[in-house]
Amino acid sequence: MGYDNIRVEKRGKVGLITLDRPKALNALNSALIGELGTALDAFEKDERIGCIVLTGSEKAFAAGADIKEMQPHDFAKAYIDDLITPLDRVSRNRKPIIAAVAGYALGGGCELAMMCDFILAADTAKFGQPEITLGVIPGAGGTQRLTRFVGKSKAMEMCLTGRMMDAEEAERSGLVSRVIPANDLLEEALKVADKIADFSLPVVMMTKESVDRSYETTLAEGIRFERRVFHAMFALEDQNEGMTAFTDKRKPQFTNK
Ligand code: CAA
């Protein structure tokens, strides 16, 4: 399918999606959100894809939901259209998604990055939830996910004032996993994605499922879930291959079985 607001490429076992509305700083309008969902669903179904990288431009990962598109809405339209909900497809994807963020990640842009499994930030990245300046609250998970990432005090300050956080502060606060010089961001993100895509796909997917479970349940339930999944690994040929390769002192050849 052709896309107007994103670019979609396969780089070996890695699916690369680039947000591409440069004139609007990659603002997330309904067309872009629809295309993003379609591209992600296609990569999820594609057996050859083991990891996905989502990125934007040098200036903006995404400057938020499209304010010009939302401005004329009233409550009934926002509710009936279920404004923003289609973006949730990002967090439902079962394969790992790395957000490679340079420039602005504001509002829905910051929320989109947080829906991914981890964030690699360029040293130019700026994160924020400026919705309060527009007379609304974050609507794509910002009040919930940002709080889990950086704790209540900082999340509250960010959401109540709309101030931006630079990459260094974002790393210090646990919002991003690493900061990388802007020129190397995409190459590094693809390298990390390649590494993940070389592992056993069912094991990668179950790792993601298990880490995500820690957000949704108690520690005891989470540990029980992890233990069941860990035991189930022994039904996989890839477990036998991985452990045999270690004892044979060779590189494992995973077959995703
Ligand atoms: N929606 C629609 N258009 C946007 C946009 C957005 N979120 N962000 C930027 N644009 C557009 C601008 O209107 C401008 O278009 P025109 O040339 O047609 O005027 C173009 O992108 C370039 O933007 P600027 O001229 O403003 O660029 P700048 O470098 O001076 O400033 C910026 C950059 C600080 C990011 C500024 O654009 C800005 O503040 N953007 C809005 C950020 C924001 O409030 N995001 C939250 C949106 S609400 C939301 O996301 C709700 C939710 O939780 C789901």
PDB file of C-alpha atoms and ligand atoms in Angstrom:
ATOM      1  CA  MET A   1       0.000   0.000   0.000  1.00  0.00           C
ATOM      2  CA  GLY A   2       1.132   3.570  -0.633  1.00  0.00           C
ATOM      3  CA  TYR A   3       1.614   5.916   2.295  1.00  0.00           C
ATOM      4  CA  ASP A   4       1.352   9.719   2.247  1.00  0.00           C
ATOM      5  CA  ASN A   5       2.397  10.571   5.814  1.00  0.00           C
ATOM      6  CA  ILE A   6       4.987   7.942   6.696  1.00  0.00           C
ATOM      7  CA  ARG A   7       7.801   6.095   4.939  1.00  0.00           C
ATOM      8  CA  VAL A   8       8.025   2.348   5.380  1.00  0.00           C
ATOM      9  CA  GLU A   9      11.098   0.245   4.619  1.00  0.00           C
ATOM     10  CA  LYS A  10      12.462  -3.191   5.393  1.00  0.00           C
ATOM     11  CA  ARG A  11      16.126  -3.274   6.373  1.00  0.00           C
ATOM     12  CA  GLY A  12      16.820  -7.008   6.562  1.00  0.00           C
ATOM     13  CA  LYS A  13      14.846  -8.289   9.549  1.00  0.00           C
ATOM     14  CA  VAL A  14      14.091  -4.765  10.789  1.00  0.00           C
ATOM     15  CA  GLY A  15      10.992  -2.770   9.860  1.00  0.00           C
ATOM     16  CA  LEU A  16      11.683   0.965   9.689  1.00  0.00           C
ATOM     17  CA  ILE A  17       8.852   3.506   9.873  1.00  0.00           C
ATOM     18  CA  THR A  18       9.670   7.205   9.446  1.00  0.00           C
ATOM     19  CA  LEU A  19       7.002   9.798  10.259  1.00  0.00           C
ATOM     20  CA  ASP A  20       6.944  12.111   7.264  1.00  0.00           C
ATOM     21  CA  ARG A  21       4.814  15.270   7.564  1.00  0.00           C
ATOM     22  CA  PRO A  22       7.725  17.711   7.664  1.00  0.00           C
ATOM     23  CA  LYS A  23       5.637  20.859   7.148  1.00  0.00           C
ATOM     24  CA  ALA A  24       3.619  20.075  10.293  1.00  0.00           C
ATOM     25  CA  LEU A  25       6.576  18.753  12.332  1.00  0.00           C
ATOM     26  CA  ASN A  26       5.054  15.268  12.021  1.00  0.00           C
ATOM     27  CA  ALA A  27       1.878  16.289  13.851  1.00  0.00           C
ATOM     28  CA  LEU A  28      -0.256  13.206  14.266  1.00  0.00           C
ATOM     29  CA  ASN A  29      -3.393  13.714  12.181  1.00  0.00           C
ATOM     30  CA  SER A  30      -5.926  10.932  11.653  1.00  0.00           C
ATOM     31  CA  ALA A  31      -4.457   9.998   8.254  1.00  0.00           C
ATOM     32  CA  LEU A  32      -0.962   9.557   9.709  1.00  0.00           C
ATOM     33  CA  ILE A  33      -2.294   7.599  12.686  1.00  0.00           C
ATOM     34  CA  GLY A  34      -4.229   5.291  10.328  1.00  0.00           C
ATOM     35  CA  GLU A  35      -1.176   4.691   8.134  1.00  0.00           C
ATOM     36  CA  LEU A  36       1.029   4.056  11.153  1.00  0.00           C
ATOM     37  CA  GLY A  37      -1.407   1.431  12.448  1.00  0.00           C
ATOM     38  CA  THR A  38      -1.563  -0.274   9.048  1.00  0.00           C
ATOM     39  CA  ALA A  39       2.243  -0.354   8.689  1.00  0.00           C
ATOM     40  CA  LEU A  40       2.732  -1.678  12.213  1.00  0.00           C
ATOM     41  CA  ASP A  41       0.092  -4.375  11.736  1.00  0.00           C
ATOM     42  CA  ALA A  42       1.829  -5.450   8.514  1.00  0.00           C
ATOM     43  CA  PHE A  43       5.209  -5.723  10.264  1.00  0.00           C
ATOM     44  CA  GLU A  44       3.602  -7.630  13.130  1.00  0.00           C
ATOM     45  CA  LYS A  45       2.229 -10.200  10.661  1.00  0.00           C
ATOM     46  CA  ASP A  46       5.443 -10.407   8.613  1.00  0.00           C
ATOM     47  CA  GLU A  47       7.385 -13.454   9.838  1.00  0.00           C
ATOM     48  CA  ARG A  48      10.649 -12.037   8.476  1.00  0.00           C
ATOM     49  CA  ILE A  49      10.468  -8.940  10.692  1.00  0.00           C
ATOM     50  CA  GLY A  50      11.916  -9.310  14.196  1.00  0.00           C
ATOM     51  CA  CYS A  51      12.015  -5.698  15.414  1.00  0.00           C
ATOM     52  CA  ILE A  52      10.618  -2.317  14.385  1.00  0.00           C
ATOM     53  CA  VAL A  53      12.208   1.144  14.537  1.00  0.00           C
ATOM     54  CA  LEU A  54       9.947   4.206  14.624  1.00  0.00           C
ATOM     55  CA  THR A  55      11.560   7.557  13.935  1.00  0.00           C
ATOM     56  CA  GLY A  56      10.832  11.084  12.728  1.00  0.00           C
ATOM     57  CA  SER A  57      12.966  13.877  11.322  1.00  0.00           C
ATOM     58  CA  GLU A  58      15.986  15.721  12.665  1.00  0.00           C
ATOM     59  CA  LYS A  59      13.736  18.551  13.862  1.00  0.00           C
ATOM     60  CA  ALA A  60      10.790  16.572  15.207  1.00  0.00           C
ATOM     61  CA  PHE A  61       9.897  13.037  16.143  1.00  0.00           C
ATOM     62  CA  ALA A  62       6.353  14.427  16.387  1.00  0.00           C
ATOM     63  CA  ALA A  63       5.091  17.772  17.719  1.00  0.00           C
ATOM     64  CA  GLY A  64       1.903  16.217  19.057  1.00  0.00           C
ATOM     65  CA  ALA A  65      -1.593  15.438  17.896  1.00  0.00           C
ATOM     66  CA  ASP A  66      -2.646  17.688  15.014  1.00  0.00           C
ATOM     67  CA  ILE A  67      -4.004  20.789  16.751  1.00  0.00           C
ATOM     68  CA  LYS A  68      -5.488  22.228  13.551  1.00  0.00           C
ATOM     69  CA  GLU A  69      -7.456  19.026  12.935  1.00  0.00           C
ATOM     70  CA  MET A  70      -8.700  18.863  16.551  1.00  0.00           C
ATOM     71  CA  GLN A  71      -9.499  22.564  16.983  1.00  0.00           C
ATOM     72  CA  PRO A  72     -13.076  22.463  15.532  1.00  0.00           C
ATOM     73  CA  HIS A  73     -14.109  19.334  17.490  1.00  0.00           C
ATOM     74  CA  ASP A  74     -16.843  19.448  20.116  1.00  0.00           C
ATOM     75  CA  PHE A  75     -17.281  16.817  22.816  1.00  0.00           C
ATOM     76  CA  ALA A  76     -19.745  14.714  20.805  1.00  0.00           C
ATOM     77  CA  LYS A  77     -17.399  14.487  17.803  1.00  0.00           C
ATOM     78  CA  ALA A  78     -14.343  13.724  19.951  1.00  0.00           C
ATOM     79  CA  TYR A  79     -16.316  10.983  21.724  1.00  0.00           C
ATOM     80  CA  ILE A  80     -18.052   9.463  18.698  1.00  0.00           C
ATOM     81  CA  ASP A  81     -14.869   9.517  16.582  1.00  0.00           C
ATOM     82  CA  ASP A  82     -12.972   8.133  19.609  1.00  0.00           C
ATOM     83  CA  LEU A  83     -10.296  10.750  19.057  1.00  0.00           C
ATOM     84  CA  ILE A  84      -6.716   9.434  19.509  1.00  0.00           C
ATOM     85  CA  THR A  85      -7.774   5.836  20.317  1.00  0.00           C
ATOM     86  CA  PRO A  86      -6.532   4.442  16.949  1.00  0.00           C
ATOM     87  CA  LEU A  87      -2.998   5.375  18.109  1.00  0.00           C
ATOM     88  CA  ASP A  88      -3.303   2.646  20.763  1.00  0.00           C
ATOM     89  CA  ARG A  89      -2.479   0.128  18.017  1.00  0.00           C
ATOM     90  CA  VAL A  90       1.158   1.083  18.627  1.00  0.00           C
ATOM     91  CA  SER A  91       1.095  -0.191  22.211  1.00  0.00           C
ATOM     92  CA  ARG A  92      -0.785  -3.357  21.182  1.00  0.00           C
ATOM     93  CA  ASN A  93       1.858  -4.470  18.671  1.00  0.00           C
ATOM     94  CA  ARG A  94       3.425  -7.746  19.830  1.00  0.00           C
ATOM     95  CA  LYS A  95       6.859  -7.152  18.315  1.00  0.00           C
ATOM     96  CA  PRO A  96       9.415  -4.816  19.884  1.00  0.00           C
ATOM     97  CA  ILE A  97       9.293  -1.217  18.704  1.00  0.00           C
ATOM     98  CA  ILE A  98      12.232   1.122  19.322  1.00  0.00           C
ATOM     99  CA  ALA A  99      11.486   4.859  19.241  1.00  0.00           C
ATOM    100  CA  ALA A 100      14.459   6.755  17.787  1.00  0.00           C
ATOM    101  CA  VAL A 101      13.712  10.319  18.841  1.00  0.00           C
ATOM    102  CA  ALA A 102      15.440  13.480  17.597  1.00  0.00           C
ATOM    103  CA  GLY A 103      14.081  16.991  18.076  1.00  0.00           C
ATOM    104  CA  TYR A 104      10.600  17.607  19.453  1.00  0.00           C
ATOM    105  CA  ALA A 105       8.582  14.799  21.026  1.00  0.00           C
ATOM    106  CA  LEU A 106       5.703  16.815  22.428  1.00  0.00           C
ATOM    107  CA  GLY A 107       2.189  15.932  23.535  1.00  0.00           C
ATOM    108  CA  GLY A 108       1.034  12.972  21.451  1.00  0.00           C
ATOM    109  CA  GLY A 109       4.617  12.757  20.115  1.00  0.00           C
ATOM    110  CA  CYS A 110       6.002  12.127  23.583  1.00  0.00           C
ATOM    111  CA  GLU A 111       3.110   9.750  24.249  1.00  0.00           C
ATOM    112  CA  LEU A 112       3.787   7.890  20.998  1.00  0.00           C
ATOM    113  CA  ALA A 113       7.444   7.463  21.955  1.00  0.00           C
ATOM    114  CA  MET A 114       6.365   6.112  25.351  1.00  0.00           C
ATOM    115  CA  MET A 115       4.040   3.571  23.672  1.00  0.00           C
ATOM    116  CA  CYS A 116       7.147   2.050  22.092  1.00  0.00           C
ATOM    117  CA  ASP A 117       9.222  -0.471  24.059  1.00  0.00           C
ATOM    118  CA  PHE A 118      12.164   1.793  24.672  1.00  0.00           C
ATOM    119  CA  ILE A 119      13.369   5.182  23.558  1.00  0.00           C
ATOM    120  CA  LEU A 120      16.789   5.981  22.098  1.00  0.00           C
ATOM    121  CA  ALA A 121      17.173   9.749  22.123  1.00  0.00           C
ATOM    122  CA  ALA A 122      19.392  12.014  20.051  1.00  0.00           C
ATOM    123  CA  ASP A 123      21.174  14.690  22.071  1.00  0.00           C
ATOM    124  CA  THR A 124      18.785  17.143  20.355  1.00  0.00           C
ATOM    125  CA  ALA A 125      15.630  15.471  21.700  1.00  0.00           C
ATOM    126  CA  LYS A 126      13.105  17.490  23.687  1.00  0.00           C
ATOM    127  CA  PHE A 127      10.216  15.845  25.487  1.00  0.00           C
ATOM    128  CA  GLY A 128       7.137  17.526  26.892  1.00  0.00           C
ATOM    129  CA  GLN A 129       3.408  17.390  27.555  1.00  0.00           C
ATOM    130  CA  PRO A 130       2.331  20.939  26.620  1.00  0.00           C
ATOM    131  CA  GLU A 131      -1.389  20.120  26.350  1.00  0.00           C
ATOM    132  CA  ILE A 132      -2.207  22.333  29.338  1.00  0.00           C
ATOM    133  CA  THR A 133      -1.159  25.353  27.275  1.00  0.00           C
ATOM    134  CA  LEU A 134      -3.900  24.410  24.790  1.00  0.00           C
ATOM    135  CA  GLY A 135      -6.597  24.056  27.429  1.00  0.00           C
ATOM    136  CA  VAL A 136      -6.641  20.236  27.472  1.00  0.00           C
ATOM    137  CA  ILE A 137      -4.908  17.363  29.273  1.00  0.00           C
ATOM    138  CA  PRO A 138      -2.670  14.751  27.601  1.00  0.00           C
ATOM    139  CA  GLY A 139      -4.928  12.309  25.786  1.00  0.00           C
ATOM    140  CA  ALA A 140      -2.688   9.486  24.581  1.00  0.00           C
ATOM    141  CA  GLY A 141      -1.449   8.166  27.907  1.00  0.00           C
ATOM    142  CA  GLY A 142       0.827  11.020  29.006  1.00  0.00           C
ATOM    143  CA  THR A 143      -0.506  11.382  32.538  1.00  0.00           C
ATOM    144  CA  GLN A 144      -0.192   7.623  33.059  1.00  0.00           C
ATOM    145  CA  ARG A 145       2.930   6.514  31.192  1.00  0.00           C
ATOM    146  CA  LEU A 146       5.071   9.574  31.959  1.00  0.00           C
ATOM    147  CA  THR A 147       4.300   9.109  35.659  1.00  0.00           C
ATOM    148  CA  ARG A 148       5.433   5.487  35.503  1.00  0.00           C
ATOM    149  CA  PHE A 149       8.633   6.453  33.656  1.00  0.00           C
ATOM    150  CA  VAL A 150       9.794   9.480  35.647  1.00  0.00           C
ATOM    151  CA  GLY A 151       7.791   9.375  38.902  1.00  0.00           C
ATOM    152  CA  LYS A 152       4.975  11.555  40.160  1.00  0.00           C
ATOM    153  CA  SER A 153       6.828  14.755  40.989  1.00  0.00           C
ATOM    154  CA  LYS A 154       8.472  15.269  37.610  1.00  0.00           C
ATOM    155  CA  ALA A 155       5.459  14.005  35.626  1.00  0.00           C
ATOM    156  CA  MET A 156       3.169  16.317  37.559  1.00  0.00           C
ATOM    157  CA  GLU A 157       5.464  19.283  36.976  1.00  0.00           C
ATOM    158  CA  MET A 158       5.750  18.501  33.249  1.00  0.00           C
ATOM    159  CA  CYS A 159       1.986  18.072  32.782  1.00  0.00           C
ATOM    160  CA  LEU A 160       1.039  21.086  34.922  1.00  0.00           C
ATOM    161  CA  THR A 161       3.548  23.521  33.404  1.00  0.00           C
ATOM    162  CA  GLY A 162       4.085  22.133  29.893  1.00  0.00           C
ATOM    163  CA  ARG A 163       7.841  22.616  30.209  1.00  0.00           C
ATOM    164  CA  MET A 164      10.163  20.567  28.014  1.00  0.00           C
ATOM    165  CA  MET A 165      12.825  18.126  29.188  1.00  0.00           C
ATOM    166  CA  ASP A 166      16.077  17.831  27.243  1.00  0.00           C
ATOM    167  CA  ALA A 167      17.706  14.504  26.364  1.00  0.00           C
ATOM    168  CA  GLU A 168      20.118  14.567  29.274  1.00  0.00           C
ATOM    169  CA  GLU A 169      17.331  15.109  31.816  1.00  0.00           C
ATOM    170  CA  ALA A 170      15.219  12.465  30.066  1.00  0.00           C
ATOM    171  CA  GLU A 171      18.014   9.903  30.443  1.00  0.00           C
ATOM    172  CA  ARG A 172      18.654  10.859  34.070  1.00  0.00           C
ATOM    173  CA  SER A 173      14.920  10.465  34.823  1.00  0.00           C
ATOM    174  CA  GLY A 174      14.555   7.068  33.156  1.00  0.00           C
ATOM    175  CA  LEU A 175      12.403   8.236  30.245  1.00  0.00           C
ATOM    176  CA  VAL A 176      14.970   7.182  27.642  1.00  0.00           C
ATOM    177  CA  SER A 177      17.356   4.267  27.706  1.00  0.00           C
ATOM    178  CA  ARG A 178      20.295   6.099  26.080  1.00  0.00           C
ATOM    179  CA  VAL A 179      21.341   9.403  24.530  1.00  0.00           C
ATOM    180  CA  ILE A 180      23.196   9.228  21.215  1.00  0.00           C
ATOM    181  CA  PRO A 181      24.777  11.994  19.077  1.00  0.00           C
ATOM    182  CA  ALA A 182      22.073  13.083  16.609  1.00  0.00           C
ATOM    183  CA  ASN A 183      24.087  12.082  13.533  1.00  0.00           C
ATOM    184  CA  ASP A 184      24.424   8.500  14.770  1.00  0.00           C
ATOM    185  CA  LEU A 185      20.868   8.021  16.071  1.00  0.00           C
ATOM    186  CA  LEU A 186      19.295   6.074  13.217  1.00  0.00           C
ATOM    187  CA  GLU A 187      22.362   3.912  12.578  1.00  0.00           C
ATOM    188  CA  GLU A 188      22.549   3.002  16.271  1.00  0.00           C
ATOM    189  CA  ALA A 189      18.794   2.315  16.495  1.00  0.00           C
ATOM    190  CA  LEU A 190      18.994   0.020  13.458  1.00  0.00           C
ATOM    191  CA  LYS A 191      22.024  -1.739  14.956  1.00  0.00           C
ATOM    192  CA  VAL A 192      20.182  -2.391  18.225  1.00  0.00           C
ATOM    193  CA  ALA A 193      17.094  -3.527  16.290  1.00  0.00           C
ATOM    194  CA  ASP A 194      19.237  -5.878  14.177  1.00  0.00           C
ATOM    195  CA  LYS A 195      20.646  -7.447  17.310  1.00  0.00           C
ATOM    196  CA  ILE A 196      17.148  -8.053  18.707  1.00  0.00           C
ATOM    197  CA  ALA A 197      15.892  -9.377  15.362  1.00  0.00           C
ATOM    198  CA  ASP A 198      18.677 -11.993  15.335  1.00  0.00           C
ATOM    199  CA  PHE A 199      17.368 -13.621  18.518  1.00  0.00           C
ATOM    200  CA  SER A 200      14.559 -16.164  18.567  1.00  0.00           C
ATOM    201  CA  LEU A 201      11.365 -14.289  17.601  1.00  0.00           C
ATOM    202  CA  PRO A 202       9.022 -16.143  19.987  1.00  0.00           C
ATOM    203  CA  VAL A 203      11.502 -15.548  22.822  1.00  0.00           C
ATOM    204  CA  VAL A 204      11.796 -11.858  21.927  1.00  0.00           C
ATOM    205  CA  MET A 205       8.000 -11.511  21.831  1.00  0.00           C
ATOM    206  CA  MET A 206       7.535 -13.329  25.134  1.00  0.00           C
ATOM    207  CA  THR A 207      10.244 -11.176  26.734  1.00  0.00           C
ATOM    208  CA  LYS A 208       8.302  -8.075  25.691  1.00  0.00           C
ATOM    209  CA  GLU A 209       5.034  -9.570  26.950  1.00  0.00           C
ATOM    210  CA  SER A 210       6.604 -10.453  30.279  1.00  0.00           C
ATOM    211  CA  VAL A 211       8.240  -7.041  30.887  1.00  0.00           C
ATOM    212  CA  ASP A 212       4.963  -5.332  29.922  1.00  0.00           C
ATOM    213  CA  ARG A 213       3.130  -7.509  32.446  1.00  0.00           C
ATOM    214  CA  SER A 214       5.070  -5.784  35.239  1.00  0.00           C
ATOM    215  CA  TYR A 215       3.057  -2.637  34.528  1.00  0.00           C
ATOM    216  CA  GLU A 216      -0.276  -4.351  34.842  1.00  0.00           C
ATOM    217  CA  THR A 217      -0.127  -6.618  37.845  1.00  0.00           C
ATOM    218  CA  THR A 218       1.295  -7.219  41.312  1.00  0.00           C
ATOM    219  CA  LEU A 219       4.893  -8.380  41.775  1.00  0.00           C
ATOM    220  CA  ALA A 220       3.794 -11.872  42.891  1.00  0.00           C
ATOM    221  CA  GLU A 221       1.472 -12.302  39.871  1.00  0.00           C
ATOM    222  CA  GLY A 222       4.125 -10.902  37.560  1.00  0.00           C
ATOM    223  CA  ILE A 223       6.755 -13.323  38.857  1.00  0.00           C
ATOM    224  CA  ARG A 224       4.283 -16.211  38.459  1.00  0.00           C
ATOM    225  CA  PHE A 225       3.597 -15.141  34.868  1.00  0.00           C
ATOM    226  CA  GLU A 226       7.323 -14.903  34.132  1.00  0.00           C
ATOM    227  CA  ARG A 227       7.976 -18.360  35.659  1.00  0.00           C
ATOM    228  CA  ARG A 228       5.245 -19.997  33.536  1.00  0.00           C
ATOM    229  CA  VAL A 229       6.643 -18.388  30.384  1.00  0.00           C
ATOM    230  CA  PHE A 230      10.196 -19.341  31.383  1.00  0.00           C
ATOM    231  CA  HIS A 231       9.167 -22.993  31.819  1.00  0.00           C
ATOM    232  CA  ALA A 232       7.352 -22.900  28.468  1.00  0.00           C
ATOM    233  CA  MET A 233      10.623 -21.856  26.758  1.00  0.00           C
ATOM    234  CA  PHE A 234      11.785 -25.456  27.163  1.00  0.00           C
ATOM    235  CA  ALA A 235       9.235 -26.471  24.531  1.00  0.00           C
ATOM    236  CA  LEU A 236      11.126 -24.394  21.962  1.00  0.00           C
ATOM    237  CA  GLU A 237      13.829 -25.745  19.663  1.00  0.00           C
ATOM    238  CA  ASP A 238      15.517 -22.349  20.062  1.00  0.00           C
ATOM    239  CA  GLN A 239      16.082 -23.004  23.789  1.00  0.00           C
ATOM    240  CA  ASN A 240      17.890 -26.223  22.953  1.00  0.00           C
ATOM    241  CA  GLU A 241      19.859 -24.494  20.174  1.00  0.00           C
ATOM    242  CA  GLY A 242      20.820 -21.518  22.373  1.00  0.00           C
ATOM    243  CA  MET A 243      22.064 -23.627  25.263  1.00  0.00           C
ATOM    244  CA  THR A 244      23.751 -26.228  23.030  1.00  0.00           C
ATOM    245  CA  ALA A 245      25.567 -23.464  21.117  1.00  0.00           C
ATOM    246  CA  PHE A 246      26.824 -22.058  24.424  1.00  0.00           C
ATOM    247  CA  THR A 247      28.271 -25.409  25.502  1.00  0.00           C
ATOM    248  CA  ASP A 248      29.693 -26.026  21.991  1.00  0.00           C
ATOM    249  CA  LYS A 249      31.261 -22.515  22.074  1.00  0.00           C
ATOM    250  CA  ARG A 250      29.601 -21.454  18.786  1.00  0.00           C
ATOM    251  CA  LYS A 251      27.061 -18.836  17.683  1.00  0.00           C
ATOM    252  CA  PRO A 252      23.445 -20.090  17.925  1.00  0.00           C
ATOM    253  CA  GLN A 253      21.327 -20.403  14.782  1.00  0.00           C
ATOM    254  CA  PHE A 254      17.796 -19.633  15.888  1.00  0.00           C
ATOM    255  CA  THR A 255      14.944 -20.913  13.733  1.00  0.00           C
ATOM    256  CA  ASN A 256      12.033 -19.218  15.534  1.00  0.00           C
ATOM    257  CA  LYS A 257      10.698 -22.630  16.562  1.00  0.00           C
TER     258      LYS A 257
HETATM  259  N1  CAA B   1      -0.411  20.322  15.225  1.00  0.00           N
HETATM  260  C1  CAA B   1      -0.558  20.946  14.043  1.00  0.00           C
HETATM  261  N2  CAA B   1       0.413  21.666  13.467  1.00  0.00           N
HETATM  262  C2  CAA B   1       1.580  21.788  14.119  1.00  0.00           C
HETATM  263  C3  CAA B   1       1.799  21.186  15.364  1.00  0.00           C
HETATM  264  C4  CAA B   1       0.741  20.419  15.930  1.00  0.00           C
HETATM  265  N3  CAA B   1       0.868  19.749  17.083  1.00  0.00           N
HETATM  266  N4  CAA B   1       3.049  21.496  15.772  1.00  0.00           N
HETATM  267  C5  CAA B   1       3.591  22.261  14.810  1.00  0.00           C
HETATM  268  N5  CAA B   1       2.708  22.441  13.799  1.00  0.00           N
HETATM  269  C6  CAA B   1       2.886  23.213  12.577  1.00  0.00           C
HETATM  270  C7  CAA B   1       2.841  24.704  12.851  1.00  0.00           C
HETATM  271  O1  CAA B   1       1.514  25.163  12.920  1.00  0.00           O
HETATM  272  C8  CAA B   1       3.597  25.242  11.653  1.00  0.00           C
HETATM  273  O2  CAA B   1       2.727  25.225  10.547  1.00  0.00           O
HETATM  274  P1  CAA B   1       2.595  26.557   9.608  1.00  0.00           P
HETATM  275  O3  CAA B   1       3.959  26.692   8.973  1.00  0.00           O
HETATM  276  O4  CAA B   1       1.527  26.178   8.639  1.00  0.00           O
HETATM  277  O5  CAA B   1       2.274  27.683  10.520  1.00  0.00           O
HETATM  278  C9  CAA B   1       4.658  24.168  11.405  1.00  0.00           C
HETATM  279  O6  CAA B   1       4.194  22.987  12.061  1.00  0.00           O
HETATM  280  C10 CAA B   1       6.007  24.530  12.004  1.00  0.00           C
HETATM  281  O7  CAA B   1       5.806  24.833  13.373  1.00  0.00           O
HETATM  282  P2  CAA B   1       6.354  26.190  14.065  1.00  0.00           P
HETATM  283  O8  CAA B   1       6.404  27.291  13.062  1.00  0.00           O
HETATM  284  O9  CAA B   1       5.525  26.422  15.285  1.00  0.00           O
HETATM  285  O10 CAA B   1       7.837  25.722  14.426  1.00  0.00           O
HETATM  286  P3  CAA B   1       8.758  26.269  15.599  1.00  0.00           P
HETATM  287  O11 CAA B   1      10.110  25.701  15.338  1.00  0.00           O
HETATM  288  O12 CAA B   1       8.634  27.752  15.728  1.00  0.00           O
HETATM  289  O13 CAA B   1       8.149  25.648  16.946  1.00  0.00           O
HETATM  290  C11 CAA B   1       7.220  23.857  18.305  1.00  0.00           C
HETATM  291  C12 CAA B   1       8.192  24.255  17.142  1.00  0.00           C
HETATM  292  C13 CAA B   1       7.739  24.432  19.623  1.00  0.00           C
HETATM  293  C14 CAA B   1       7.210  22.350  18.354  1.00  0.00           C
HETATM  294  C15 CAA B   1       5.819  24.434  18.008  1.00  0.00           C
HETATM  295  O14 CAA B   1       5.444  24.065  16.692  1.00  0.00           O
HETATM  296  C16 CAA B   1       4.748  23.938  18.938  1.00  0.00           C
HETATM  297  O15 CAA B   1       4.643  24.387  20.062  1.00  0.00           O
HETATM  298  N6  CAA B   1       3.904  22.971  18.464  1.00  0.00           N
HETATM  299  C17 CAA B   1       2.765  22.475  19.223  1.00  0.00           C
HETATM  300  C18 CAA B   1       3.213  21.516  20.313  1.00  0.00           C
HETATM  301  C19 CAA B   1       2.019  21.040  21.103  1.00  0.00           C
HETATM  302  O16 CAA B   1       1.335  21.816  21.751  1.00  0.00           O
HETATM  303  N7  CAA B   1       1.759  19.717  21.087  1.00  0.00           N
HETATM  304  C20 CAA B   1       0.642  19.122  21.780  1.00  0.00           C
HETATM  305  C21 CAA B   1      -0.501  18.899  20.832  1.00  0.00           C
HETATM  306  S1  CAA B   1      -1.987  18.393  21.637  1.00  0.00           S
HETATM  307  C22 CAA B   1      -1.812  16.723  21.890  1.00  0.00           C
HETATM  308  O17 CAA B   1      -0.815  16.125  21.521  1.00  0.00           O
HETATM  309  C23 CAA B   1      -2.947  16.043  22.586  1.00  0.00           C
HETATM  310  C24 CAA B   1      -2.661  14.636  23.023  1.00  0.00           C
HETATM  311  O18 CAA B   1      -2.140  14.404  24.092  1.00  0.00           O
HETATM  312  C25 CAA B   1      -3.045  13.525  22.184  1.00  0.00           C
END
